[in-house]
CSV table of C-alpha atoms in Angstrom, one decimal:
chain,number,residue,atom,x,y,z
B,978,MET,CA,-6.6,-67.2,-82.9
B,979,ILE,CA,-9.8,-65.4,-82.1
B,980,GLY,CA,-12.0,-68.0,-80.4
B,981,ARG,CA,-15.1,-66.0,-79.3
B,982,ILE,CA,-16.5,-62.6,-79.7
B,983,THR,CA,-19.0,-60.8,-77.4
B,984,GLY,CA,-20.3,-57.4,-78.3
B,985,THR,CA,-23.2,-55.4,-79.7
B,986,LEU,CA,-24.8,-56.6,-83.0
B,987,LEU,CA,-24.6,-53.6,-85.4
B,988,GLU,CA,-26.0,-55.1,-88.6
B,989,LYS,CA,-26.9,-58.2,-90.4
B,990,THR,CA,-26.3,-58.4,-94.2
B,991,PRO,CA,-26.3,-62.1,-95.0
B,992,PRO,CA,-24.0,-63.9,-94.8
B,993,THR,CA,-22.1,-61.2,-92.9
B,994,VAL,CA,-22.8,-59.7,-89.5
B,995,CYS,CA,-21.0,-56.8,-87.9
B,996,VAL,CA,-20.3,-57.0,-84.1
B,997,ASP,CA,-19.0,-54.0,-82.2
B,998,VAL,CA,-16.5,-55.0,-79.5
B,999,GLY,CA,-15.1,-52.1,-77.6
B,1000,GLY,CA,-15.5,-49.6,-80.5
B,1001,VAL,CA,-14.1,-52.0,-83.1
B,1002,GLY,CA,-16.6,-53.5,-85.6
B,1003,TYR,CA,-15.8,-57.1,-86.6
B,1004,GLU,CA,-17.3,-58.3,-89.9
B,1005,ILE,CA,-18.0,-62.0,-89.3
B,1006,ASP,CA,-19.4,-64.5,-91.9
B,1007,VAL,CA,-22.0,-66.8,-90.4
B,1008,PRO,CA,-24.1,-69.7,-91.7
B,1009,MET,CA,-27.8,-69.1,-92.1
B,1010,SER,CA,-28.5,-71.4,-89.2
B,1011,THR,CA,-26.6,-68.9,-86.9
B,1012,LEU,CA,-28.1,-65.9,-88.6
B,1013,TYR,CA,-31.6,-67.0,-87.8
B,1014,THR,CA,-30.8,-67.3,-84.1
B,1015,LEU,CA,-29.3,-63.8,-83.7
B,1016,PRO,CA,-31.2,-61.2,-81.8
B,1017,GLU,CA,-32.2,-57.8,-83.3
B,1018,ASN,CA,-29.6,-55.1,-84.1
B,1019,GLY,CA,-28.4,-53.3,-81.0
B,1020,ALA,CA,-28.6,-56.4,-78.8
B,1021,LYS,CA,-25.6,-58.1,-77.1
B,1022,VAL,CA,-24.4,-61.2,-78.9
B,1023,THR,CA,-21.8,-63.9,-78.4
B,1024,LEU,CA,-20.3,-65.9,-81.3
B,1025,TYR,CA,-17.8,-68.7,-81.4
B,1026,THR,CA,-15.3,-67.8,-84.1
B,1027,HIS,CA,-12.7,-69.3,-86.4
B,1028,LEU,CA,-10.1,-67.1,-88.0
B,1029,VAL,CA,-8.8,-67.9,-91.5
B,1030,VAL,CA,-5.6,-66.1,-92.4
B,1031,ARG,CA,-4.9,-66.0,-96.2
B,1032,GLU,CA,-2.3,-64.1,-98.2
B,1033,ASP,CA,-4.9,-61.5,-99.3
B,1034,ALA,CA,-7.3,-61.5,-96.3
B,1035,HIS,CA,-8.1,-62.3,-92.7
B,1036,LEU,CA,-11.5,-63.9,-92.6
B,1037,LEU,CA,-13.6,-64.3,-89.4
B,1038,PHE,CA,-16.3,-66.9,-89.3
B,1039,GLY,CA,-18.9,-67.0,-86.5
B,1040,PHE,CA,-21.2,-69.7,-85.1
B,1041,ALA,CA,-24.0,-69.8,-82.5
B,1042,SER,CA,-22.5,-72.9,-80.8
B,1043,ALA,CA,-19.2,-74.6,-80.2
B,1044,SER,CA,-20.5,-77.7,-81.9
B,1045,GLU,CA,-21.2,-75.8,-85.1
B,1046,ARG,CA,-17.7,-74.4,-85.1
B,1047,GLY,CA,-16.3,-77.8,-84.5
B,1048,VAL,CA,-18.1,-79.2,-87.5
B,1049,PHE,CA,-16.9,-76.2,-89.6
B,1050,ARG,CA,-13.4,-77.1,-88.6
B,1051,GLN,CA,-13.8,-80.7,-89.6
B,1052,LEU,CA,-15.4,-79.7,-92.9
B,1053,ILE,CA,-12.5,-77.4,-93.9
B,1054,LYS,CA,-10.0,-80.2,-93.3
B,1055,VAL,CA,-11.7,-82.2,-96.1
B,1056,THR,CA,-9.8,-82.1,-99.4
B,1057,GLY,CA,-11.5,-79.6,-101.8
B,1058,ILE,CA,-13.7,-78.0,-99.1
B,1059,GLY,CA,-13.1,-74.4,-98.4
B,1060,ALA,CA,-14.6,-72.1,-95.8
B,1061,ARG,CA,-17.4,-70.9,-98.2
B,1062,ILE,CA,-18.5,-74.5,-99.0
B,1063,ALA,CA,-18.4,-75.4,-95.3
B,1064,LEU,CA,-20.6,-72.4,-94.5
B,1065,ALA,CA,-23.0,-73.5,-97.3
B,1066,VAL,CA,-23.2,-77.0,-95.8
B,1067,LEU,CA,-24.0,-75.6,-92.3
B,1068,SER,CA,-26.5,-73.2,-93.8
B,1069,GLY,CA,-28.2,-76.1,-95.6
B,1070,MET,CA,-28.4,-78.6,-92.8
B,1071,SER,CA,-28.0,-78.7,-89.0
B,1072,VAL,CA,-25.1,-80.4,-87.3
B,1073,ALA,CA,-27.4,-83.3,-86.3
B,1074,GLU,CA,-28.6,-83.7,-89.9
B,1075,LEU,CA,-25.1,-83.7,-91.2
B,1076,ALA,CA,-24.0,-86.2,-88.6
B,1077,GLN,CA,-27.0,-88.4,-89.5
B,1078,ALA,CA,-26.2,-88.2,-93.2
B,1079,VAL,CA,-22.6,-89.2,-92.6
B,1080,THR,CA,-23.5,-92.0,-90.3
B,1081,LEU,CA,-26.1,-93.4,-92.8
B,1082,GLN,CA,-23.8,-92.6,-95.8
B,1083,GLU,CA,-26.5,-90.6,-97.6
B,1084,SER,CA,-24.8,-88.6,-100.3
B,1085,GLY,CA,-28.1,-87.5,-101.7
B,1086,ARG,CA,-28.7,-85.2,-98.7
B,1087,LEU,CA,-25.4,-83.5,-99.2
B,1088,THR,CA,-25.8,-83.0,-102.9
B,1089,ARG,CA,-28.9,-80.8,-102.1
B,1090,VAL,CA,-26.4,-78.2,-100.7
B,1091,PRO,CA,-25.4,-75.6,-103.4
B,1092,GLY,CA,-21.8,-76.2,-104.4
B,1093,ILE,CA,-21.7,-79.9,-103.5
B,1094,GLY,CA,-21.7,-82.3,-106.3
B,1095,LYS,CA,-21.8,-86.1,-106.2
B,1096,LYS,CA,-18.0,-86.6,-106.0
B,1097,THR,CA,-17.6,-83.9,-103.3
B,1098,ALA,CA,-20.5,-85.5,-101.3
B,1099,GLU,CA,-18.8,-88.9,-101.5
B,1100,ARG,CA,-15.5,-87.4,-100.3
B,1101,LEU,CA,-17.2,-85.7,-97.4
B,1102,LEU,CA,-18.9,-88.9,-96.4
B,1103,LEU,CA,-15.6,-90.8,-96.6
B,1104,GLU,CA,-13.5,-88.3,-94.7
B,1105,LEU,CA,-16.0,-87.3,-92.1
B,1106,ARG,CA,-16.9,-90.9,-91.1
B,1107,GLY,CA,-16.4,-91.3,-87.4
B,1108,LYS,CA,-15.3,-87.6,-86.9
B,1109,LEU,CA,-18.5,-85.9,-86.1
B,1110,GLY,CA,-19.3,-87.8,-83.0
B,1111,ALA,CA,-22.2,-89.4,-84.8
B,1112,ASP,CA,-23.0,-92.9,-84.0
B,1113,ILE,CA,-25.9,-95.2,-84.8
B,1114,GLY,CA,-27.3,-94.5,-81.3
B,1115,ALA,CA,-27.8,-90.8,-82.2
B,1116,VAL,CA,-29.6,-91.9,-85.4
B,1117,ALA,CA,-31.8,-94.3,-83.5
B,1118,HIS,CA,-33.2,-91.5,-81.4
B,1119,ALA,CA,-34.5,-89.8,-84.6
B,1120,LEU,CA,-36.3,-93.0,-85.7
B,1121,PRO,CA,-39.8,-94.1,-84.7
B,1122,ASP,CA,-39.9,-96.7,-81.9
B,1123,ASN,CA,-40.6,-99.7,-84.1
B,1124,GLN,CA,-37.7,-98.8,-86.4
B,1125,THR,CA,-35.4,-98.3,-83.4
B,1126,ASP,CA,-36.3,-101.8,-82.2
B,1127,ILE,CA,-35.6,-103.3,-85.6
B,1128,LEU,CA,-32.3,-101.5,-85.8
B,1129,ASN,CA,-31.3,-102.7,-82.4
B,1130,ALA,CA,-32.2,-106.3,-83.3
B,1131,LEU,CA,-30.1,-106.2,-86.4
B,1132,LEU,CA,-27.2,-104.7,-84.5
B,1133,ALA,CA,-27.6,-107.4,-81.8
B,1134,LEU,CA,-27.5,-110.1,-84.6
B,1135,GLY,CA,-24.0,-108.8,-85.6
B,1136,TYR,CA,-24.8,-106.6,-88.6
B,1137,SER,CA,-22.8,-103.4,-89.0
B,1138,ASP,CA,-24.3,-99.9,-88.6
B,1139,LYS,CA,-24.2,-99.4,-92.3
B,1140,GLU,CA,-25.8,-102.7,-93.2
B,1141,SER,CA,-28.5,-102.2,-90.6
B,1142,ALA,CA,-29.3,-98.6,-91.7
B,1143,ALA,CA,-29.4,-99.7,-95.4
B,1144,ALA,CA,-31.9,-102.5,-94.5
B,1145,LEU,CA,-34.1,-100.1,-92.6
B,1146,LYS,CA,-34.3,-97.9,-95.6
B,1147,GLN,CA,-35.8,-100.8,-97.6
B,1148,LEU,CA,-38.6,-101.5,-95.2
B,1149,PRO,CA,-42.1,-100.4,-96.1
B,1150,GLU,CA,-43.5,-97.5,-94.0
B,1151,GLY,CA,-45.3,-98.6,-90.9
B,1152,ALA,CA,-43.9,-102.1,-90.8
B,1153,GLY,CA,-44.3,-103.8,-87.4
B,1154,VAL,CA,-41.2,-104.9,-85.4
B,1155,SER,CA,-41.5,-108.7,-86.1
B,1156,ASP,CA,-42.4,-108.2,-89.7
B,1157,GLY,CA,-39.7,-105.5,-90.1
B,1158,ILE,CA,-37.0,-107.8,-88.7
B,1159,LYS,CA,-38.0,-110.6,-91.1
B,1160,LEU,CA,-38.0,-108.2,-94.1
B,1161,ALA,CA,-34.7,-106.6,-93.1
B,1162,LEU,CA,-33.1,-110.1,-92.7
B,1163,LYS,CA,-34.4,-111.1,-96.2
B,1164,ALA,CA,-33.0,-107.8,-97.6
B,1165,LEU,CA,-29.6,-108.5,-95.9
B,1166,ALA,CA,-29.5,-112.1,-97.2
B,1167,ARG,CA,-29.6,-110.9,-100.8
């Protein structure tokens, strides 16, 4: 397995880059998120890689970070998701956004990625649940302070992550903490 490549960036032709390592040019497919972080041609670059060996080809995929590569590896384990779709997912959303979508079970965010339909999005949410290191605490950091307080109150009352997140979605924008808790409890009581 080729786990990492360091060399000189020769060319960028999305979604492929060519990296010269000791006189050998490696063609590496990268997600757009990685492509945007690469330096200009001729600069030294390091990519975390994943090698896919098929009957008809050996394909090398590169990533700017080990976490991106880890998510790619989780994605290709999902039934019906190949390397190209996994690259499309990572091109369409960051690792944090994907983790948040999985935690909150938001299939709509995944269906915006080209090649992902409703059924595939639901399968991704089901099979990735708990595997991306995403937890409700990570989601809470992305929320405004009052919504974080409401979320923590619902969790302290014994509601699950999913129930609490669903109740938060139903709150009007700008709801205060005490009003937000009351409204969330009413929504959960239905």
